[in-house]
């Protein structure tokens, strides 16, 4: 900001405008005022973006701090905006007749929605409801899933390289165009930036598959594309040639798409076949299947001793804690001591945050609920089929995301069948109905799917999205899902948002 | 008076919430009257071309002699005067002579607020844009209801509503405590965080601290909001006072501890940490804070000492391996590594000796051995490594053991390019046979492989291993002699 001041001194003709996205914050303005620069901005506006469409079935608020604010600071402002986003959605797509929810935040959002509807009766519209059901889920109902390493193609890209607003930056070496006789002299140094969404046919096909099933799809595709290019030899008449040529752009796009994803798959494979990835995954799966969650884990200790990245350690110890309903005090103290001695005492602050969020805490009740939850909801499936999955557990090669299981069971046979387990999970669960104007009550035709909007309050992972898409395309599944969230996350970005910022503020 | 006015003007433009000044609300009315007068006199020359934007009444783009031209003139001069004033305020100079003139020009330009498509607030500073494409609408064309702001009473509920929609609202009219609390409760009921924060800022400024704290204690949502706000705004002192009032002692302690990150100077940081020790942390955390302080204290001593040694140039180790970074603020284990690297042989009495560190911080054997191993291996001090694992039992025999698996030892040695003979010695000690074989094969410790296969009585593997050794080497001979040994009862 100091620069802005200086800058003006140099070029008084320059105008400064400030555009707050997604909304102006009073705090920002206060701070700007205190710095004495607020008045220098000619124009101060906000560009309200509540829910941003990321794909045909995915909306996100991209609010990084939502989880931290709601669960650490008890500041539910982002939920207010979620409710507003939902009101906008209803204005466009019709009132949602049924609202289900689990969690404190879910309850709060539902209450706000109902109240907002009451206070703005003019918003009643005559649109046939597109959504039959809204399911609001607190992230802290399922703290486990984001901690585990995702194993879908898209999930792994996010875990390893980080997908930002559907773009990913990749190491450029594998993407250098192969030119004859150049011999790799001019290797690109800029990371390769690719956009990833369902508009790309091949990507839409492989994104939600378990990574181990991607290879065969790519090789099949390679054969098809080769064959298609071979067609040019068979085109004899002008008409046939013309037809071939008209297909050419599409085929070229397909070929380039295939090349890109083959390169990405190779990059990922280098990582997934590494010893460290395997060891890490083994420990994760041990925890998730309930093995040895009550003692200090050797692999974690080794990693600390070798000073692996702190976030990796935190993910593992939090995973263990969640799978044990909290760690025994001795085990927790042991881990904390090792972490503080190895990474620095200042991390006390982060560890404190993690405890507050329920991720790394002492076991209070003396009993571990996780095995019951795991068994009742069938969270660990031994006989997982990665190539041709029959259950959502394929996204973690054995672990079925708890959140998605809840959605699945809600649709069929309903939550009454899991009352006991629901009580073990934090927060209230509830059902609300919203009145539809007469004449708009929809009667689903036989065979027509219900549409459920699942709103994850606090973040959602690509693996969970893949699992919900899997349910959508299941034969006689009965429900199609659209996903909304406050933020697209993975374990690393999620834990990072809870870490205390350790550098002194630049201001 | 003019100074207060200047501040007020600046704040007027920069915030939709008015500052509490000594001036009364009447001032706004007089301002408004002045504006109305100014506009009335201009009405004749108002140019009224609409552009394609339905919502706005726009001026033509022509700059000559028209209102928009005069606005631009005003805008550019007021922008520069704003600058002037900003720097003026900062330098403390008092070139305020120009201000009275500026007041009226602001009033004039305040007439021509741009209206935007996006749901937004109205700002006087809108008028200061001179991009030439900006459209202005005379204030008077606004529905009269807008002006009710300035003189009539909005109820707390309506005030909150207006704030939620981003409209200008003066909270000053809520003078009594009762009113303020009702306003706060309404804001909380409205759920919009921005509005709640705005009201809290107002209350923070206009209420006595004790009263504010007392009232917030029973209003959880508002309380959480204020705490979050104070954290974000960095208002540490008020935050700590609030937390103390609420008896949230651990949070007070942690909050205060967090401050140490902002202290760059090492001595000051050390002092600060010392002060943190007595704070009401949990029992576990207290010992960590104590350790943090002790560690930094030691590091300062070691750093000073070592820097001296380095510059003196007498110490061999520092000459051979010049330090890449200072040890200050490094974690404990890193410090231990440093100590094992540069001060390994020192007696326990010195602050920089590894054994002293181990004792002071109760470093477990496992961690100690690992770190010492890494340091000595880096220096290729194989004898030291040896000594780490050698213990004499009561009979006087030496034997090797380690609190960590020997496979880890081998890994670390290998990473530091230990010679094969050294590696072999430790591979031999790996208990698990499969691991031992894997490591031995991987690192070409032929003797160990051979011995192990011999122990396993696995003829096939041993024979197969022959191709891994050099022709005519001692190892090949060894394999052959073992294979030819009639006394061994081979498994296969």
Tab-separated table of C-alpha atoms in Angstrom, chain B residues 52-480:
chain	number	residue	atom	x	y	z
B	52	UNK	CA	-27.444	2.913	-23.813
B	53	UNK	CA	-27.619	2.303	-20.102
B	54	UNK	CA	-31.235	2.283	-19.093
B	55	UNK	CA	-30.679	2.957	-15.463
B	56	UNK	CA	-28.656	6.064	-15.784
B	57	UNK	CA	-29.182	9.540	-16.788
B	58	UNK	CA	-25.986	10.375	-18.483
B	59	UNK	CA	-24.221	13.421	-19.649
B	60	UNK	CA	-22.837	13.629	-23.080
B	61	UNK	CA	-19.203	12.886	-23.341
B	62	UNK	CA	-18.396	16.399	-24.455
B	63	UNK	CA	-16.035	17.980	-22.052
B	64	UNK	CA	-16.263	21.556	-23.165
B	65	UNK	CA	-18.061	24.011	-20.986
B	66	UNK	CA	-20.544	21.373	-19.783
B	67	UNK	CA	-21.197	20.078	-16.337
B	68	UNK	CA	-19.108	17.002	-16.987
B	69	UNK	CA	-16.216	19.197	-17.934
B	70	UNK	CA	-16.496	21.215	-14.798
B	71	UNK	CA	-16.803	18.023	-12.840
B	72	UNK	CA	-13.618	16.733	-14.352
B	73	UNK	CA	-11.910	19.930	-13.460
B	74	UNK	CA	-13.192	19.601	-9.951
B	75	UNK	CA	-12.297	15.972	-9.826
B	76	UNK	CA	-8.733	16.386	-10.940
B	77	UNK	CA	-8.150	19.268	-8.638
B	78	UNK	CA	-9.770	17.569	-5.724
B	79	UNK	CA	-7.877	14.375	-6.394
B	80	UNK	CA	-4.656	16.234	-6.295
B	81	UNK	CA	-5.727	18.129	-3.262
B	82	UNK	CA	-6.634	14.872	-1.608
B	83	UNK	CA	-3.129	13.716	-2.279
B	84	UNK	CA	-1.808	16.962	-1.023
B	85	UNK	CA	-3.828	16.638	2.044
B	86	UNK	CA	-2.840	13.073	2.695
B	87	UNK	CA	0.794	13.882	2.532
B	88	UNK	CA	0.069	17.081	4.324
B	89	UNK	CA	-1.485	15.258	7.201
B	90	UNK	CA	1.392	12.918	7.343
B	91	UNK	CA	3.982	15.582	7.329
B	92	UNK	CA	2.050	17.577	9.803
B	93	UNK	CA	2.140	20.691	7.729
B	94	UNK	CA	-0.833	22.882	7.853
B	95	UNK	CA	-1.638	23.952	4.374
B	96	UNK	CA	-5.279	23.968	5.012
B	97	UNK	CA	-6.002	27.273	3.464
B	98	UNK	CA	-7.417	25.617	0.401
B	99	UNK	CA	-9.959	23.567	2.253
B	100	UNK	CA	-12.941	25.769	2.563
B	101	UNK	CA	-12.970	25.975	-1.211
B	102	UNK	CA	-12.747	22.255	-1.550
B	103	UNK	CA	-15.753	21.755	0.644
B	104	UNK	CA	-18.105	23.242	-1.835
B	105	UNK	CA	-16.588	21.486	-4.784
B	106	UNK	CA	-17.124	18.215	-3.056
B	107	UNK	CA	-20.671	19.145	-2.525
B	108	UNK	CA	-20.968	19.944	-6.176
B	109	UNK	CA	-19.445	16.738	-7.323
B	110	UNK	CA	-21.382	14.832	-4.765
B	111	UNK	CA	-24.398	15.601	-6.861
B	112	UNK	CA	-23.155	13.536	-9.670
B	113	UNK	CA	-22.828	10.131	-8.210
B	114	UNK	CA	-22.554	7.391	-10.707
B	115	UNK	CA	-25.076	4.654	-10.346
B	116	UNK	CA	-23.892	1.209	-11.087
B	117	UNK	CA	-25.600	-1.893	-12.291
B	118	UNK	CA	-24.153	-3.992	-9.553
B	119	UNK	CA	-25.819	-3.859	-6.180
B	120	UNK	CA	-23.588	-1.398	-4.474
B	121	UNK	CA	-23.336	1.474	-2.166
B	122	UNK	CA	-23.206	5.093	-3.048
B	123	UNK	CA	-19.961	6.787	-2.512
B	124	UNK	CA	-19.104	10.371	-2.852
B	125	UNK	CA	-15.786	9.408	-4.251
B	126	UNK	CA	-17.566	7.904	-7.256
B	127	UNK	CA	-17.753	11.387	-8.518
B	128	UNK	CA	-14.063	11.807	-8.647
B	129	UNK	CA	-13.505	9.500	-11.546
B	130	UNK	CA	-12.350	11.236	-14.643
B	131	UNK	CA	-12.128	8.411	-17.078
B	132	UNK	CA	-14.491	10.189	-19.370
B	133	UNK	CA	-16.813	7.247	-19.716
B	134	UNK	CA	-18.305	7.714	-16.318
B	135	UNK	CA	-21.909	8.674	-16.189
B	136	UNK	CA	-23.352	10.927	-13.632
B	137	UNK	CA	-26.790	11.476	-12.364
B	138	UNK	CA	-27.864	14.461	-10.388
B	139	UNK	CA	-28.611	13.589	-6.866
B	140	UNK	CA	-31.900	15.286	-7.032
B	141	UNK	CA	-33.209	12.728	-9.417
B	142	UNK	CA	-32.997	10.139	-6.741
B	143	UNK	CA	-36.208	9.227	-4.975
B	144	UNK	CA	-36.732	11.498	-2.055
B	145	UNK	CA	-36.731	8.508	0.252
B	146	UNK	CA	-32.965	8.362	-0.060
B	147	UNK	CA	-32.626	11.583	1.819
B	148	UNK	CA	-34.424	10.346	4.807
B	149	UNK	CA	-31.053	9.079	5.922
B	150	UNK	CA	-29.959	12.415	6.978
B	151	UNK	CA	-32.718	13.588	9.125
B	152	UNK	CA	-35.212	10.943	10.012
B	153	UNK	CA	-34.981	7.964	12.294
B	154	UNK	CA	-34.465	4.545	10.987
B	155	UNK	CA	-35.275	1.924	13.527
B	156	UNK	CA	-32.489	-0.446	14.443
B	157	UNK	CA	-34.096	-3.129	12.377
B	158	UNK	CA	-34.339	-0.947	9.326
B	159	UNK	CA	-30.845	0.353	9.828
B	160	UNK	CA	-29.537	-3.165	9.768
B	161	UNK	CA	-31.588	-3.884	6.671
B	162	UNK	CA	-30.144	-0.888	4.898
B	163	UNK	CA	-26.632	-1.830	5.888
B	164	UNK	CA	-27.180	-5.306	4.579
B	165	UNK	CA	-28.038	-3.827	1.256
B	166	UNK	CA	-24.921	-1.745	1.392
B	167	UNK	CA	-26.516	1.624	1.881
B	168	UNK	CA	-25.138	4.558	3.755
B	169	UNK	CA	-26.165	4.570	7.361
B	170	UNK	CA	-25.245	6.727	10.219
B	171	UNK	CA	-25.158	4.877	13.481
B	172	UNK	CA	-24.529	7.983	15.505
B	173	UNK	CA	-28.182	8.433	16.267
B	174	UNK	CA	-28.071	5.417	18.503
B	175	UNK	CA	-26.801	7.156	21.553
B	176	UNK	CA	-28.225	5.326	24.483
B	177	UNK	CA	-26.884	2.015	25.591
B	178	UNK	CA	-30.275	0.477	25.134
B	179	UNK	CA	-30.468	1.597	21.521
B	180	UNK	CA	-27.012	0.333	20.805
B	181	UNK	CA	-27.787	-3.075	22.196
B	182	UNK	CA	-30.966	-3.353	20.220
B	183	UNK	CA	-28.995	-2.432	17.123
B	184	UNK	CA	-26.442	-5.104	17.891
B	185	UNK	CA	-29.079	-7.740	18.480
B	186	UNK	CA	-30.748	-6.853	15.229
B	187	UNK	CA	-27.462	-7.097	13.395
B	188	UNK	CA	-26.788	-10.505	14.889
B	189	UNK	CA	-30.249	-11.670	13.964
B	190	UNK	CA	-29.589	-10.594	10.401
B	191	UNK	CA	-26.568	-12.884	10.160
B	192	UNK	CA	-24.592	-10.691	7.778
B	193	UNK	CA	-21.069	-10.683	9.165
B	194	UNK	CA	-20.143	-7.429	7.564
B	195	UNK	CA	-22.991	-5.637	9.257
B	196	UNK	CA	-22.265	-7.215	12.616
B	197	UNK	CA	-18.668	-6.122	12.338
B	198	UNK	CA	-19.712	-2.607	11.404
B	199	UNK	CA	-21.959	-2.333	14.433
B	200	UNK	CA	-19.250	-3.756	16.655
B	201	UNK	CA	-16.748	-1.201	15.413
B	202	UNK	CA	-19.232	1.500	16.276
B	203	UNK	CA	-19.843	0.057	19.746
B	204	UNK	CA	-16.163	-0.431	20.356
B	205	UNK	CA	-15.670	3.236	19.724
B	206	UNK	CA	-18.605	4.556	21.647
B	207	UNK	CA	-18.931	2.303	24.631
B	208	UNK	CA	-16.806	2.004	27.691
B	209	UNK	CA	-14.794	-1.120	27.557
B	210	UNK	CA	-16.211	-2.743	30.684
B	211	UNK	CA	-19.731	-2.240	29.459
B	212	UNK	CA	-18.942	-3.598	26.032
B	213	UNK	CA	-17.307	-6.671	27.478
B	214	UNK	CA	-20.126	-7.254	29.902
B	215	UNK	CA	-22.747	-7.056	27.211
B	216	UNK	CA	-20.856	-9.261	24.824
B	217	UNK	CA	-20.333	-11.931	27.412
B	218	UNK	CA	-23.982	-12.832	27.056
B	219	UNK	CA	-24.048	-12.474	23.314
B	220	UNK	CA	-21.993	-15.342	21.994
B	221	UNK	CA	-22.259	-14.674	18.292
B	222	UNK	CA	-21.341	-11.014	18.589
B	223	UNK	CA	-18.549	-11.944	20.954
B	224	UNK	CA	-17.039	-14.402	18.509
B	225	UNK	CA	-17.293	-11.805	15.808
B	226	UNK	CA	-15.496	-9.209	17.830
B	227	UNK	CA	-12.723	-11.620	18.743
B	228	UNK	CA	-12.278	-12.591	15.121
B	229	UNK	CA	-12.257	-8.935	14.117
B	230	UNK	CA	-9.681	-8.002	16.735
B	231	UNK	CA	-7.461	-10.850	15.595
B	232	UNK	CA	-7.679	-9.843	11.970
B	233	UNK	CA	-7.195	-6.162	12.735
B	234	UNK	CA	-4.225	-6.947	14.927
B	235	UNK	CA	-5.673	-5.151	17.920
B	236	UNK	CA	-3.718	-7.269	20.284
B	237	UNK	CA	-4.120	-5.297	23.458
B	238	UNK	CA	-7.883	-5.082	23.330
B	239	UNK	CA	-8.081	-8.731	22.359
B	240	UNK	CA	-6.057	-9.797	25.342
B	241	UNK	CA	-8.093	-7.620	27.672
B	242	UNK	CA	-11.266	-9.146	26.348
B	243	UNK	CA	-9.995	-12.679	26.693
B	244	UNK	CA	-8.813	-11.976	30.213
B	245	UNK	CA	-12.193	-10.579	31.092
B	246	UNK	CA	-13.772	-13.753	29.820
B	247	UNK	CA	-11.332	-15.807	31.811
B	248	UNK	CA	-10.203	-17.622	28.693
B	249	UNK	CA	-6.772	-17.869	30.128
B	250	UNK	CA	-5.256	-20.406	27.774
B	251	UNK	CA	-6.286	-18.356	24.803
B	252	UNK	CA	-4.722	-15.304	26.398
B	253	UNK	CA	-1.515	-17.206	26.806
B	254	UNK	CA	-1.465	-18.505	23.245
B	255	UNK	CA	-2.454	-15.145	21.826
B	256	UNK	CA	0.335	-13.474	23.647
B	257	UNK	CA	2.799	-16.152	22.666
B	258	UNK	CA	1.852	-15.657	19.040
B	259	UNK	CA	3.199	-12.147	19.225
B	260	UNK	CA	6.764	-13.407	19.431
B	261	UNK	CA	6.627	-14.057	15.700
B	262	UNK	CA	6.527	-10.326	15.116
B	263	UNK	CA	9.728	-9.699	17.006
B	264	UNK	CA	12.694	-9.873	14.708
B	265	UNK	CA	15.441	-8.918	17.092
B	266	UNK	CA	16.693	-12.052	18.767
B	267	UNK	CA	17.458	-10.543	22.135
B	268	UNK	CA	14.068	-8.930	22.338
B	269	UNK	CA	12.435	-12.153	21.291
B	270	UNK	CA	14.293	-14.004	24.000
B	271	UNK	CA	13.112	-11.508	26.583
B	272	UNK	CA	9.579	-11.811	25.300
B	273	UNK	CA	9.617	-15.578	25.490
B	274	UNK	CA	10.929	-15.383	29.004
B	275	UNK	CA	7.900	-13.313	29.836
B	276	UNK	CA	5.629	-15.914	28.286
B	277	UNK	CA	6.727	-18.658	30.610
B	278	UNK	CA	4.528	-17.656	33.491
B	279	UNK	CA	1.402	-17.449	31.346
B	280	UNK	CA	-1.501	-19.797	31.966
B	281	UNK	CA	-0.759	-22.420	29.340
B	282	UNK	CA	-1.834	-26.004	29.726
B	283	UNK	CA	0.712	-28.086	31.579
B	284	UNK	CA	2.133	-29.668	28.457
B	285	UNK	CA	2.344	-26.410	26.583
B	286	UNK	CA	4.082	-24.714	29.511
B	287	UNK	CA	7.006	-27.088	29.221
B	288	UNK	CA	7.192	-26.460	25.480
B	289	UNK	CA	7.265	-22.696	25.968
B	290	UNK	CA	9.950	-23.123	28.593
B	291	UNK	CA	11.945	-25.207	26.146
B	292	UNK	CA	11.488	-22.621	23.458
B	293	UNK	CA	12.938	-19.945	25.669
B	294	UNK	CA	15.818	-22.100	26.856
B	295	UNK	CA	16.620	-23.124	23.312
B	296	UNK	CA	16.740	-19.588	22.019
B	297	UNK	CA	18.878	-18.570	24.944
B	298	UNK	CA	21.350	-21.319	24.129
B	299	UNK	CA	21.285	-20.532	20.452
B	300	UNK	CA	22.219	-16.938	21.092
B	301	UNK	CA	25.234	-18.041	23.112
B	302	UNK	CA	26.299	-20.661	20.585
B	303	UNK	CA	25.839	-18.278	17.688
B	304	UNK	CA	27.949	-15.584	19.260
B	305	UNK	CA	30.655	-18.065	20.130
B	306	UNK	CA	30.738	-19.765	16.793
B	307	UNK	CA	30.713	-16.588	14.821
B	308	UNK	CA	33.770	-15.581	16.792
B	309	UNK	CA	35.430	-18.927	16.106
B	310	UNK	CA	34.663	-18.683	12.447
B	311	UNK	CA	36.091	-15.250	11.973
B	312	UNK	CA	39.157	-16.101	14.066
B	313	UNK	CA	39.836	-18.823	11.509
B	314	UNK	CA	41.592	-21.091	13.981
B	315	UNK	CA	39.045	-23.834	14.182
B	316	UNK	CA	39.497	-26.522	11.546
B	317	UNK	CA	35.947	-27.665	11.366
B	318	UNK	CA	34.676	-24.182	10.661
B	319	UNK	CA	37.299	-23.690	8.016
B	320	UNK	CA	36.482	-26.913	6.256
B	321	UNK	CA	32.738	-26.603	6.534
B	322	UNK	CA	31.799	-22.954	6.716
B	323	UNK	CA	28.360	-22.366	8.150
B	324	UNK	CA	25.629	-21.704	5.672
B	325	UNK	CA	23.164	-20.189	8.076
B	326	UNK	CA	22.822	-18.979	11.604
B	327	UNK	CA	21.487	-21.352	14.211
B	328	UNK	CA	19.126	-18.772	15.642
B	329	UNK	CA	15.454	-19.690	15.712
B	330	UNK	CA	16.107	-23.132	14.296
B	331	UNK	CA	14.161	-26.083	15.707
B	332	UNK	CA	15.688	-28.198	18.462
B	333	UNK	CA	16.614	-31.169	16.310
B	334	UNK	CA	18.323	-28.932	13.795
B	335	UNK	CA	20.271	-27.378	16.648
B	336	UNK	CA	21.260	-30.831	17.842
B	337	UNK	CA	22.472	-31.742	14.388
B	338	UNK	CA	24.513	-28.556	14.274
B	339	UNK	CA	25.964	-29.320	17.655
B	340	UNK	CA	26.854	-32.893	16.640
B	341	UNK	CA	28.454	-31.503	13.533
B	342	UNK	CA	30.545	-28.699	14.947
B	343	UNK	CA	30.858	-29.477	18.642
B	344	UNK	CA	30.748	-33.220	18.904
B	345	UNK	CA	33.662	-33.784	21.192
B	346	UNK	CA	32.838	-31.123	23.716
B	347	UNK	CA	32.264	-32.057	27.300
B	348	UNK	CA	28.824	-31.975	28.781
B	349	UNK	CA	29.528	-28.756	30.583
B	350	UNK	CA	29.447	-26.463	27.593
B	351	UNK	CA	26.271	-25.036	26.161
B	352	UNK	CA	27.103	-26.219	22.694
B	353	UNK	CA	27.818	-29.855	23.436
B	354	UNK	CA	25.372	-32.421	22.126
B	355	UNK	CA	25.199	-34.229	25.438
B	356	UNK	CA	24.272	-31.017	27.167
B	357	UNK	CA	21.460	-30.474	24.711
B	358	UNK	CA	20.285	-34.010	25.133
B	359	UNK	CA	20.148	-33.640	28.872
B	360	UNK	CA	18.585	-30.197	28.990
B	361	UNK	CA	15.817	-30.966	26.575
B	362	UNK	CA	15.388	-34.620	27.482
B	363	UNK	CA	15.902	-35.722	23.923
B	364	UNK	CA	15.037	-39.400	23.605
B	365	UNK	CA	17.808	-41.828	22.697
B	366	UNK	CA	16.289	-42.668	19.356
B	367	UNK	CA	16.256	-39.081	18.193
B	368	UNK	CA	19.695	-38.427	19.575
B	369	UNK	CA	21.313	-41.394	17.901
B	370	UNK	CA	19.666	-40.655	14.572
B	371	UNK	CA	20.788	-37.052	14.596
B	372	UNK	CA	24.329	-37.807	15.755
B	373	UNK	CA	24.587	-40.510	13.118
B	374	UNK	CA	23.464	-38.144	10.368
B	375	UNK	CA	25.985	-35.521	11.455
B	376	UNK	CA	28.967	-37.858	11.825
B	377	UNK	CA	28.128	-39.666	8.615
B	378	UNK	CA	28.123	-36.373	6.781
B	379	UNK	CA	31.590	-35.728	8.121
B	380	UNK	CA	32.566	-39.297	7.160
B	381	UNK	CA	33.643	-39.904	10.745
B	382	UNK	CA	33.091	-43.658	10.644
B	383	UNK	CA	34.792	-44.247	13.951
B	384	UNK	CA	32.360	-41.937	15.669
B	385	UNK	CA	29.523	-43.810	14.039
B	386	UNK	CA	30.981	-47.003	15.321
B	387	UNK	CA	31.220	-45.644	18.832
B	388	UNK	CA	27.572	-44.630	18.775
B	389	UNK	CA	26.473	-48.212	18.549
B	390	UNK	CA	29.088	-49.950	20.551
B	391	UNK	CA	28.365	-50.751	24.129
B	392	UNK	CA	30.409	-52.724	26.559
B	393	UNK	CA	28.451	-55.204	28.541
B	394	UNK	CA	29.419	-56.169	32.052
B	395	UNK	CA	31.729	-58.880	30.866
B	396	UNK	CA	33.714	-56.367	28.883
B	397	UNK	CA	32.540	-57.621	25.530
B	398	UNK	CA	31.486	-55.069	23.038
B	399	UNK	CA	28.395	-55.466	21.079
B	400	UNK	CA	26.492	-53.307	18.755
B	401	UNK	CA	22.964	-52.208	19.267
B	402	UNK	CA	20.802	-49.343	18.241
B	403	UNK	CA	17.571	-47.811	19.447
B	404	UNK	CA	16.643	-47.574	15.791
B	405	UNK	CA	16.607	-50.405	13.289
B	406	UNK	CA	19.968	-50.979	11.634
B	407	UNK	CA	18.305	-50.711	8.267
B	408	UNK	CA	17.816	-47.032	9.076
B	409	UNK	CA	21.474	-46.747	9.951
B	410	UNK	CA	22.389	-48.288	6.623
B	411	UNK	CA	20.093	-45.870	4.768
B	412	UNK	CA	21.661	-42.854	6.377
B	413	UNK	CA	25.183	-44.150	5.807
B	414	UNK	CA	24.425	-44.882	2.202
B	415	UNK	CA	22.957	-41.426	1.690
B	416	UNK	CA	26.269	-40.048	2.821
B	417	UNK	CA	28.218	-42.284	0.450
B	418	UNK	CA	29.816	-44.429	3.081
B	419	UNK	CA	32.374	-46.879	1.734
B	420	UNK	CA	31.142	-50.421	1.168
B	421	UNK	CA	33.143	-51.869	4.038
B	422	UNK	CA	31.408	-49.567	6.481
B	423	UNK	CA	28.010	-50.259	4.967
B	424	UNK	CA	28.592	-53.943	5.055
B	425	UNK	CA	29.256	-53.917	8.742
B	426	UNK	CA	25.864	-52.459	9.472
B	427	UNK	CA	23.944	-54.369	6.861
B	428	UNK	CA	25.192	-57.436	8.582
B	429	UNK	CA	23.475	-56.277	11.741
B	430	UNK	CA	20.045	-55.919	10.184
B	431	UNK	CA	17.875	-58.394	11.966
B	432	UNK	CA	15.191	-59.112	9.435
B	433	UNK	CA	16.687	-61.489	6.880
B	434	UNK	CA	14.681	-60.318	3.926
B	435	UNK	CA	15.497	-56.686	4.585
B	436	UNK	CA	19.121	-57.629	5.073
B	437	UNK	CA	19.235	-59.404	1.738
B	438	UNK	CA	17.480	-56.530	-0.017
B	439	UNK	CA	19.843	-53.945	1.335
B	440	UNK	CA	22.924	-56.043	0.795
B	441	UNK	CA	21.998	-56.732	-2.799
B	442	UNK	CA	21.033	-53.114	-3.393
B	443	UNK	CA	24.278	-51.759	-2.028
B	444	UNK	CA	26.491	-54.552	-3.339
B	445	UNK	CA	27.607	-55.853	0.012
B	446	UNK	CA	28.549	-59.147	-1.526
B	447	UNK	CA	30.004	-60.788	1.534
B	448	UNK	CA	26.835	-60.254	3.462
B	449	UNK	CA	24.713	-61.729	0.696
B	450	UNK	CA	26.927	-64.718	0.453
B	451	UNK	CA	26.966	-65.277	4.183
B	452	UNK	CA	23.229	-64.914	4.432
B	453	UNK	CA	22.508	-67.377	1.664
B	454	UNK	CA	24.907	-69.732	3.282
B	455	UNK	CA	23.068	-69.406	6.566
B	456	UNK	CA	19.792	-69.934	4.836
B	457	UNK	CA	21.278	-72.941	3.084
B	458	UNK	CA	19.792	-71.654	-0.119
B	459	UNK	CA	21.926	-73.140	-2.885
B	460	UNK	CA	19.863	-71.877	-5.774
B	461	UNK	CA	20.007	-68.264	-4.747
B	462	UNK	CA	23.668	-68.452	-3.958
B	463	UNK	CA	24.395	-69.903	-7.354
B	464	UNK	CA	22.278	-67.266	-8.982
B	465	UNK	CA	24.166	-64.578	-7.119
B	466	UNK	CA	27.381	-65.627	-8.786
B	467	UNK	CA	26.511	-63.608	-11.835
B	468	UNK	CA	26.276	-60.489	-9.732
B	469	UNK	CA	29.881	-60.630	-8.665
B	470	UNK	CA	32.904	-59.937	-10.788
B	471	UNK	CA	34.568	-62.776	-12.627
B	472	UNK	CA	37.600	-64.010	-10.820
B	473	UNK	CA	37.010	-61.903	-7.794
B	474	UNK	CA	37.506	-62.969	-4.219
B	475	UNK	CA	33.743	-63.072	-3.844
B	476	UNK	CA	33.356	-65.507	-6.693
B	477	UNK	CA	35.925	-67.726	-5.161
B	478	UNK	CA	34.163	-67.554	-1.874
B	479	UNK	CA	30.892	-68.567	-3.444
B	480	UNK	CA	32.519	-71.455	-5.217
